[in-house]
Short mmCIF file of C-alpha atoms in Angstrom, two decimals:
data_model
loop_
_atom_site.label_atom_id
_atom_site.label_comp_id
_atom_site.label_asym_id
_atom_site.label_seq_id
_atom_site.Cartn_x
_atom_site.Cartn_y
_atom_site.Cartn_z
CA UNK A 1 0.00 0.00 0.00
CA UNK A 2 1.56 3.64 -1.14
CA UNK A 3 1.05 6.25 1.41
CA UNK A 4 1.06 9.67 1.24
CA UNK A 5 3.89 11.71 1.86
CA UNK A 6 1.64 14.23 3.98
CA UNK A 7 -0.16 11.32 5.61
CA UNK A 8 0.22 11.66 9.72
CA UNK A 9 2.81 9.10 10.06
CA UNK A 10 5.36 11.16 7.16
CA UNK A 11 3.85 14.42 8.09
CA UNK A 12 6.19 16.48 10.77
CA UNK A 13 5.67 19.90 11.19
CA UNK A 14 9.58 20.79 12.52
CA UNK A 15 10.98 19.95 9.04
CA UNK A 16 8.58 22.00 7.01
CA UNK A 17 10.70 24.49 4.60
CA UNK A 18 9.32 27.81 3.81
CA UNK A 19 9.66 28.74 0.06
CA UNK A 20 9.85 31.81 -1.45
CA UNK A 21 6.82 32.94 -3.53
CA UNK A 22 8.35 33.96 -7.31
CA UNK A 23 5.03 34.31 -9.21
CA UNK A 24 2.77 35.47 -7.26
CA UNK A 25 0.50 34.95 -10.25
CA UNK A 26 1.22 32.16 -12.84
CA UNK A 27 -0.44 29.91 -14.83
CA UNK A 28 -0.05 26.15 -16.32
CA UNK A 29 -0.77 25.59 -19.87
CA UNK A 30 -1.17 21.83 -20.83
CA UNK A 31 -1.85 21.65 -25.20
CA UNK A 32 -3.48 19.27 -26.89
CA UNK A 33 -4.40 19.59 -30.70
CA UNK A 34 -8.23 20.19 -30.17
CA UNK A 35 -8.13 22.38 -26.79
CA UNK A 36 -5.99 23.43 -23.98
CA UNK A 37 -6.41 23.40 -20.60
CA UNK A 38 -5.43 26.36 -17.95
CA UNK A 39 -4.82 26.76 -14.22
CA UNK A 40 -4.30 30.36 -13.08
CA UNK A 41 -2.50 30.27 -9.68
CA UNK A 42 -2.38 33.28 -6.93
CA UNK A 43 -0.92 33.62 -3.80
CA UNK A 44 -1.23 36.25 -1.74
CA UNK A 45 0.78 37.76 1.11
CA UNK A 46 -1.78 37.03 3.62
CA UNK A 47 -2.64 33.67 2.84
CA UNK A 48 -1.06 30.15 3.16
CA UNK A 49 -3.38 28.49 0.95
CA UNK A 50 -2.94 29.56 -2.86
CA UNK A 51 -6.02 29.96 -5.13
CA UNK A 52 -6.79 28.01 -8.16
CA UNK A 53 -8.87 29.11 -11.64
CA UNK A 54 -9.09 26.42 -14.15
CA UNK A 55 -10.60 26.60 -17.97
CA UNK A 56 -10.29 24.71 -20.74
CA UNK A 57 -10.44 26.73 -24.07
CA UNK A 58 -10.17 25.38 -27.90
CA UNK A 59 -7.49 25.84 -30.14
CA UNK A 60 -9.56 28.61 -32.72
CA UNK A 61 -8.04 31.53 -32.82
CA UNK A 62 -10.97 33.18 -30.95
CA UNK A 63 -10.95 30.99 -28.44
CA UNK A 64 -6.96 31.93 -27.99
CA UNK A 65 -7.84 35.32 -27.68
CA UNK A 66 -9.78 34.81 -25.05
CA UNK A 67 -7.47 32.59 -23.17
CA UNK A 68 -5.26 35.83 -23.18
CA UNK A 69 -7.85 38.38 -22.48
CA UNK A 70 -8.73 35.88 -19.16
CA UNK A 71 -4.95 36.32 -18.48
CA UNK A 72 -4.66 39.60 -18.58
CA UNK A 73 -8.26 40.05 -16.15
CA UNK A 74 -6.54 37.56 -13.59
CA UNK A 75 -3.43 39.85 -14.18
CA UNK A 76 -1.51 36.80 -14.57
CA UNK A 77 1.77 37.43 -17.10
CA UNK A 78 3.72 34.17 -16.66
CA UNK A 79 2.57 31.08 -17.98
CA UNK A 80 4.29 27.62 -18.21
CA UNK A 81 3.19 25.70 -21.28
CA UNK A 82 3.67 22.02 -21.74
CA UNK A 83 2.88 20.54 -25.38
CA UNK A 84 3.47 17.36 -27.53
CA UNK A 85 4.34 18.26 -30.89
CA UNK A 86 3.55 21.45 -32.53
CA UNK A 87 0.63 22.44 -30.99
CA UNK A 88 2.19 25.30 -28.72
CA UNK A 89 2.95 27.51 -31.46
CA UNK A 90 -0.15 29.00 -32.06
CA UNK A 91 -0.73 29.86 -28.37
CA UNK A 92 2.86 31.16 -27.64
CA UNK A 93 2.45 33.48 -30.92
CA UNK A 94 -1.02 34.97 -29.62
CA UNK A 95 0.51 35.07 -26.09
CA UNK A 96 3.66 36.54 -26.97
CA UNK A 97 1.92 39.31 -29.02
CA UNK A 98 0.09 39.90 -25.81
CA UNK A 99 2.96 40.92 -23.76
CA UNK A 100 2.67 37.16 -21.76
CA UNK A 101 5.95 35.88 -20.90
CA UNK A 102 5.37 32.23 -22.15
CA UNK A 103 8.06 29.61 -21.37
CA UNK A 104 7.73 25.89 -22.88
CA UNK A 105 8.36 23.31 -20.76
CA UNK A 106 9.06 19.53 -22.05
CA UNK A 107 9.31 16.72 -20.15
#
C-alpha cells in the first residue's frame, strides 16, 4: 500500500521548509491539438493556501484570444506551457503578441 507523503505518520511539522513565492501569479498551460487546458494560480501575502482558476479553451483563434484576455483580467503574465508536438505555437504566438511571458516546458 503507497502512502502519502503528507499522511500523519510522514507528516512532521519541525521539518517544514518555507519557500519563497516567485510568481505570485502564474499559470499552467497543458496543449493538446483540439483544446488546452489552464490553471491560473495566486498567492497572496496574507494567505497560506494559494487559489486556483481552471478553464479549458479550444485551439480557434478566438478561443486563444480569449485565453489571453482571461490572463490579462486575472493579471496573470507568466505562464508555463507544456505541449506534444507542434501544438504550442499557435498559443505562444497569440501570447507573446500579448505581452505574456510564455516559457515551454518539455518533459
Amino acid at each position: 500500500m503507497i502512502q502519502s507523503l503528507l499522511s500523519p505518520r510522514h507528516y512532521d511539522a519541525r521539518r517544514l521548509i518555507a519557500l519563497k513565492v516567485v510568481f505570485p501569479t502564474c499559470c499552467g498551460v497543458d496543449v493538446h491539438k483540439r483544446f488546452l487546458v489552464a490553471t491560473i494560480i495566486t498567492t497572496s501575502a496574507d494567505s497560506v493556501q494559494p487559489h486556483y482558476q481552471k478553464k479549458r479553451f479550444s485551439t480557434f483563434n478566438s478561443d486563444l484570444n480569449r485565453f489571453a484576455d482571461w490572463l490579462r483580467a486575472n493579471d496573470c503574465l507568466d505562464v508555463c506551457m507544456e505541449s506534444t508536438g507542434k501544438y504550442w505555437v499557435p498559443v505562444f504566438n497569440i501570447l507573446e503578441k500579448r505581452g505574456i511571458r510564455t516559457v515551454i516546458a518539455n518533459p
